[in-house]
CSV table of C-alpha atoms in Angstrom, one decimal:
chain,number,residue,atom,x,y,z
A,1,MET,CA,0.0,0.0,0.0
A,2,TYR,CA,2.9,2.3,0.6
A,3,ARG,CA,4.7,1.6,-2.7
A,4,PHE,CA,3.8,5.1,-3.8
A,5,LEU,CA,6.6,6.3,-1.5
A,6,LEU,CA,9.0,5.1,-4.2
A,7,THR,CA,7.6,7.4,-6.9
A,8,PRO,CA,9.7,10.4,-8.0
A,9,ARG,CA,7.0,12.8,-6.6
A,10,TRP,CA,7.5,11.3,-3.1
A,11,TRP,CA,11.3,11.3,-3.4
A,12,GLY,CA,11.1,15.0,-4.0
A,13,ILE,CA,8.7,15.5,-1.0
A,14,ASN,CA,10.9,13.4,1.3
A,15,LEU,CA,14.1,15.3,0.2
A,16,PHE,CA,12.4,18.6,0.9
A,17,VAL,CA,11.3,17.5,4.4
A,18,VAL,CA,14.7,16.1,5.3
A,19,LEU,CA,16.4,19.4,4.4
A,20,ALA,CA,13.7,21.8,5.7
A,21,ILE,CA,13.3,20.4,9.2
A,22,PRO,CA,17.0,20.6,10.2
A,23,PHE,CA,17.3,24.1,8.6
A,24,CYS,CA,14.3,25.4,10.6
A,25,VAL,CA,15.6,23.9,13.8
A,26,PHE,CA,19.1,25.4,13.1
A,27,MET,CA,17.7,28.9,12.4
A,28,GLY,CA,15.4,28.7,15.5
A,29,SER,CA,18.3,27.7,17.7
A,30,TRP,CA,20.5,30.5,16.2
A,31,GLN,CA,17.8,33.1,17.0
A,32,LEU,CA,17.4,31.7,20.5
A,33,GLY,CA,21.1,32.0,21.0
A,34,ARG,CA,21.0,35.7,19.9
A,35,PHE,CA,18.3,36.4,22.4
A,36,GLU,CA,20.3,34.7,25.2
A,37,ASP,CA,23.4,36.7,24.2
A,38,ARG,CA,21.3,40.0,24.5
A,39,ALA,CA,19.9,38.8,27.9
A,40,GLN,CA,23.4,38.1,29.1
A,41,ALA,CA,24.6,41.5,27.9
A,42,HIS,CA,21.7,43.1,29.7
A,43,LYS,CA,22.6,41.3,32.9
A,44,GLU,CA,26.3,42.2,32.6
A,45,ALA,CA,25.4,45.9,31.9
A,46,GLU,CA,23.3,46.0,35.1
A,47,GLU,CA,26.3,44.6,37.1
A,48,LYS,CA,28.9,46.7,35.3
A,49,PRO,CA,29.7,50.1,36.8
A,50,VAL,CA,29.1,53.1,34.5
A,51,VAL,CA,32.7,54.1,34.9
A,52,SER,CA,35.1,51.2,34.4
A,53,THR,CA,37.5,50.3,37.2
A,54,GLU,CA,40.3,49.5,34.7
A,55,PRO,CA,43.3,51.9,34.6
A,56,PRO,CA,43.2,54.8,32.2
A,57,ALA,CA,44.4,54.3,28.6
A,58,PRO,CA,45.2,56.5,25.7
A,59,VAL,CA,42.0,57.3,23.8
A,60,GLY,CA,43.5,56.0,20.5
A,61,GLU,CA,43.7,52.5,22.1
A,62,LEU,CA,40.0,52.5,23.0
A,63,LEU,CA,38.6,53.6,19.7
A,64,PRO,CA,36.4,52.7,17.9
A,65,VAL,CA,34.1,52.9,21.0
A,66,ASP,CA,32.1,49.8,21.6
A,67,LYS,CA,30.3,48.0,24.5
A,68,LEU,CA,33.6,47.0,26.1
A,69,THR,CA,35.4,50.4,25.8
A,70,SER,CA,32.4,52.7,26.6
A,71,GLY,CA,32.8,53.8,30.1
A,72,ARG,CA,36.6,53.4,30.1
A,73,VAL,CA,38.7,56.3,31.4
A,74,ALA,CA,40.6,57.8,28.5
A,75,GLU,CA,43.6,60.1,28.3
A,76,ALA,CA,44.3,62.6,25.5
A,77,THR,CA,46.7,65.4,24.7
A,78,GLY,CA,46.3,68.3,22.3
A,79,THR,CA,45.0,71.8,22.0
A,80,TYR,CA,41.4,73.1,22.1
A,81,GLU,CA,40.1,74.7,19.0
A,82,ASP,CA,36.3,75.1,18.3
A,83,GLN,CA,33.8,75.2,21.1
A,84,PHE,CA,30.0,74.7,21.0
A,85,LEU,CA,27.0,74.7,23.3
A,86,VAL,CA,24.7,71.7,23.5
A,87,PRO,CA,21.3,73.0,24.7
A,88,ALA,CA,18.5,71.5,26.6
A,89,ARG,CA,20.6,69.1,28.7
A,90,GLU,CA,19.7,68.2,32.3
A,91,VAL,CA,22.0,67.4,35.2
A,92,GLY,CA,20.5,66.7,38.6
A,93,ASP,CA,16.9,67.6,37.3
A,94,ARG,CA,18.1,71.0,36.3
A,95,ASP,CA,18.0,72.4,32.8
A,96,GLY,CA,21.1,73.8,31.2
A,97,HIS,CA,23.6,73.1,28.5
A,98,TYR,CA,26.8,71.2,27.9
A,99,VAL,CA,30.0,72.9,27.0
A,100,LEU,CA,31.5,70.9,24.1
A,101,ALA,CA,35.1,71.6,22.8
A,102,LEU,CA,37.0,69.9,20.1
A,103,LEU,CA,40.5,68.8,21.0
A,104,ARG,CA,43.0,68.7,18.1
A,105,GLN,CA,45.1,65.8,19.3
A,106,SER,CA,48.9,66.0,19.2
A,107,ASP,CA,49.4,62.8,17.4
A,108,GLY,CA,47.4,64.0,14.4
A,109,SER,CA,44.4,61.9,15.0
A,110,PRO,CA,40.9,63.3,14.3
A,111,ALA,CA,39.7,65.9,16.7
A,112,LEU,CA,38.2,64.5,19.9
A,113,PRO,CA,34.9,66.0,21.1
A,114,VAL,CA,35.3,66.8,24.8
A,115,VAL,CA,32.3,67.8,27.1
A,116,ARG,CA,34.1,70.1,29.5
A,117,GLY,CA,31.1,70.4,31.8
A,118,TRP,CA,27.6,71.7,32.3
A,119,LEU,CA,26.2,75.2,33.0
A,120,PRO,CA,22.7,75.9,34.2
A,121,GLY,CA,20.1,78.1,32.5
A,122,ALA,CA,19.6,79.2,28.9
A,123,ALA,CA,22.4,78.7,26.4
A,124,ASP,CA,24.7,81.6,26.7
A,125,GLU,CA,28.4,82.2,26.4
A,126,ALA,CA,30.6,79.6,28.2
A,127,PRO,CA,34.1,80.1,29.6
A,128,ALA,CA,36.7,79.7,27.0
A,129,PRO,CA,38.9,76.6,27.0
A,130,PRO,CA,42.5,76.8,28.2
A,131,GLU,CA,45.1,77.8,25.6
A,132,GLY,CA,48.1,75.8,24.6
A,133,GLU,CA,48.6,72.1,24.9
A,134,VAL,CA,46.6,70.3,27.6
A,135,SER,CA,46.5,66.8,28.9
A,136,LEU,CA,43.1,65.6,30.0
A,137,THR,CA,41.3,62.6,31.5
A,138,GLY,CA,37.7,61.7,30.8
A,139,VAL,CA,35.2,58.9,30.5
A,140,LEU,CA,34.8,57.6,26.9
A,141,GLN,CA,31.2,57.7,25.6
A,142,ALA,CA,29.5,56.4,22.4
A,143,PRO,CA,28.3,58.9,19.9
A,144,GLU,CA,24.7,60.0,20.3
A,145,HIS,CA,21.9,59.5,17.7
A,146,ALA,CA,18.4,60.8,17.2
A,147,GLY,CA,17.0,58.3,19.7
A,148,SER,CA,19.5,59.0,22.5
A,149,PRO,CA,18.0,60.6,25.7
A,150,GLY,CA,18.2,64.3,25.9
A,151,VAL,CA,19.2,65.1,22.4
A,152,TYR,CA,17.8,68.3,20.8
A,153,LYS,CA,15.7,67.5,17.8
A,154,GLY,CA,14.2,70.9,17.1
A,155,GLY,CA,16.7,72.3,14.6
A,156,GLY,CA,17.3,75.9,13.7
A,157,LEU,CA,20.2,76.2,16.2
A,158,PRO,CA,22.8,79.0,15.9
A,159,SER,CA,26.1,78.2,14.4
A,160,ASP,CA,27.8,77.9,17.8
A,161,GLN,CA,25.4,75.2,19.0
A,162,VAL,CA,24.8,71.6,18.2
A,163,GLY,CA,22.0,69.3,19.2
A,164,ILE,CA,23.7,65.9,18.9
A,165,ILE,CA,27.2,64.9,20.0
A,166,SER,CA,28.4,62.8,17.1
A,167,ALA,CA,30.9,63.0,14.2
A,168,ALA,CA,28.0,63.2,11.7
A,169,SER,CA,26.7,66.5,13.3
A,170,LEU,CA,30.1,68.0,13.9
A,171,VAL,CA,31.9,67.5,10.6
A,172,ASN,CA,29.5,69.9,9.0
A,173,LEU,CA,30.6,72.6,11.4
A,174,VAL,CA,34.4,72.3,11.3
A,175,PRO,CA,36.9,71.9,8.5
A,176,TYR,CA,38.7,68.9,9.9
A,177,PRO,CA,37.8,65.2,10.7
A,178,VAL,CA,36.2,64.4,14.1
A,179,GLU,CA,36.3,61.2,16.1
A,180,ASN,CA,33.0,59.3,16.3
A,181,ALA,CA,33.1,59.3,20.1
A,182,TRP,CA,33.4,61.8,22.9
A,183,VAL,CA,34.6,62.1,26.5
A,184,THR,CA,33.1,63.7,29.5
A,185,LEU,CA,35.8,65.2,31.7
A,186,THR,CA,36.3,64.2,35.3
A,187,GLU,CA,36.7,66.6,38.1
A,188,GLY,CA,39.8,68.7,38.5
A,189,GLN,CA,40.6,69.1,34.8
A,190,PRO,CA,42.6,72.3,33.9
A,191,GLY,CA,40.5,75.3,32.9
A,192,ASN,CA,37.2,73.9,34.0
A,193,ALA,CA,36.5,76.1,37.0
A,194,GLY,CA,32.8,76.9,37.3
A,195,LEU,CA,31.7,73.9,35.2
A,196,THR,CA,29.8,71.0,36.6
A,197,PRO,CA,31.2,67.6,35.4
A,198,VAL,CA,28.6,65.7,33.3
A,199,PRO,CA,27.9,62.2,34.6
A,200,PRO,CA,28.8,59.5,32.1
A,201,ALA,CA,25.9,57.5,30.6
A,202,ALA,CA,25.5,53.8,30.7
A,203,THR,CA,26.7,51.7,27.8
A,204,PRO,CA,24.1,52.0,25.0
A,205,ASP,CA,22.3,49.1,23.3
A,206,SER,CA,23.1,46.6,26.1
A,207,GLY,CA,19.6,46.0,27.4
A,208,LEU,CA,16.6,43.9,26.5
A,209,ASP,CA,15.4,46.1,23.7
A,210,LEU,CA,13.0,45.5,20.8
A,211,LYS,CA,15.7,43.6,18.9
A,212,ALA,CA,16.0,41.1,21.7
A,213,PHE,CA,12.3,40.3,21.6
A,214,GLN,CA,12.4,40.1,17.8
A,215,ASN,CA,15.0,37.4,18.1
A,216,LEU,CA,12.7,35.5,20.5
A,217,GLY,CA,9.7,35.9,18.2
A,218,TYR,CA,11.8,34.6,15.2
A,219,THR,CA,12.8,31.6,17.4
A,220,GLY,CA,9.1,30.7,17.7
A,221,GLU,CA,8.4,31.2,14.0
A,222,TRP,CA,11.2,28.9,12.9
A,223,PHE,CA,10.0,26.1,15.2
A,224,VAL,CA,6.4,26.6,14.0
A,225,PHE,CA,7.7,26.2,10.4
A,226,ALA,CA,9.4,23.0,11.3
A,227,GLY,CA,6.1,21.6,12.9
A,228,PHE,CA,4.1,22.8,9.8
A,229,VAL,CA,6.4,20.8,7.5
A,230,VAL,CA,5.9,17.7,9.6
A,231,PHE,CA,2.2,18.2,9.7
A,232,MET,CA,1.9,18.6,5.9
A,233,TRP,CA,4.1,15.5,5.3
A,234,PHE,CA,1.8,13.4,7.4
A,235,ARG,CA,-1.3,14.9,5.7
A,236,LEU,CA,0.0,14.1,2.2
A,237,LEU,CA,1.1,10.6,3.4
A,238,ARG,CA,-2.4,9.9,4.8
A,239,ARG,CA,-4.2,11.1,1.7
A,240,ASP,CA,-2.1,9.0,-0.8
A,241,ALA,CA,-2.3,6.0,1.5
A,242,GLU,CA,-6.1,6.2,1.4
A,243,VAL,CA,-6.1,6.5,-2.4
A,244,ALA,CA,-3.8,3.4,-2.6
A,245,ARG,CA,-6.1,1.4,-0.3
A,246,ASP,CA,-9.2,2.3,-2.3
A,247,GLU,CA,-7.5,1.2,-5.5
A,248,ALA,CA,-6.5,-2.1,-3.9
A,249,LEU,CA,-10.1,-2.7,-2.9
A,250,GLY,CA,-11.3,-1.8,-6.4
A,251,ILE,CA,-13.1,1.3,-5.3
A,252,ALA,CA,-13.0,3.8,-8.1
A,253,PRO,CA,-12.1,7.3,-7.0
A,254,GLU,CA,-14.9,9.8,-7.2
A,255,GLY,CA,-14.6,12.2,-10.1
A,256,PRO,CA,-16.5,15.2,-11.4
A,257,PRO,CA,-19.9,14.3,-13.1
A,258,GLN,CA,-19.7,13.7,-16.9
A,259,PRO,CA,-21.6,16.2,-19.1
A,260,VAL,CA,-24.8,14.7,-20.8
A,261,ALA,CA,-24.6,14.7,-24.6
A,262,ALA,CA,-27.2,16.9,-26.4
A,263,GLY,CA,-29.6,15.2,-28.9
A,264,PRO,CA,-32.6,12.9,-28.8
A,265,SER,CA,-30.9,10.7,-26.2
A,266,ALA,CA,-30.9,13.6,-23.8
A,267,GLY,CA,-34.5,12.7,-23.0
A,268,THR,CA,-36.2,15.9,-24.2
A,269,GLY,CA,-38.7,13.9,-26.3
A,270,ALA,CA,-38.6,16.4,-29.2
A,271,PRO,CA,-37.3,15.1,-32.5
A,272,GLU,CA,-34.2,16.7,-34.0
A,273,GLU,CA,-35.0,19.0,-36.9
A,274,PRO,CA,-33.2,17.9,-40.1
A,275,ALA,CA,-30.7,20.2,-41.6
A,276,ALA,CA,-31.7,22.4,-44.5
A,277,GLU,CA,-29.8,20.3,-47.2
A,278,ASP,CA,-31.5,17.1,-45.9
A,279,ARG,CA,-35.1,18.3,-46.2
A,280,GLU,CA,-37.3,16.9,-49.1
A,281,PRO,CA,-38.0,19.6,-51.7
A,282,ALA,CA,-41.6,20.7,-51.8
A,283,ARG,CA,-43.7,19.3,-54.8
A,284,ALA,CA,-45.6,21.6,-57.1
A,285,PRO,CA,-49.4,21.1,-57.0
């Protein structure tokens, strides 16, 4: 009864099932692993201090900034050049603005954005950065983006203000390259009298965000696909087995009704009118 399994059609079906089920299981397991990695990163981020306890290192060794280097204490040497205000920033539930200066590094690397500190009130003139070469220490931070907390999205800012601290927003304001990271200075830095140090932010993108739950949803989808493949295989097997059993018992498969031929045999009772060329010609009286 199951000899139909040896037909080319069923060889193709079985090959598809043998390949599809392991693929779905593999993809589901991979997505589950991605979710577990994000959950572990979230747990480590909660346990990790905002400021790393590792010793300070030159900023060039910590770039490009990532989840491991964000929060590390960085050291840099150079001269301050351009300075900007970053409006609408809060420190301790008070409104104010950051004082952001670009440090032209002595080794020729791109300029390093440095948040010297915070001033309360409306954006106004900030104290000028110290002249000459300075050596500073600050906490390395990842660049901001439109979804970062506290960024100014209004637009229409004066030329000496910037809403987002990132290389993408700063390269349009200065004629030299800028690092895609920034540091917030710790206390006691030269020339920062009167400025409140800006607390460093936690490492971004390390929590259970929407992407993590998307991975979990994809996990379920792939396992559902695997189950659907098995269900359809059994359904096709059962249908063809029933057809084979009926044929073995001599039961003809049900088919669509055959159309009834037109004509006298159709049971209308009316004789068919002869064609014009078959009619007997009329006789003259």
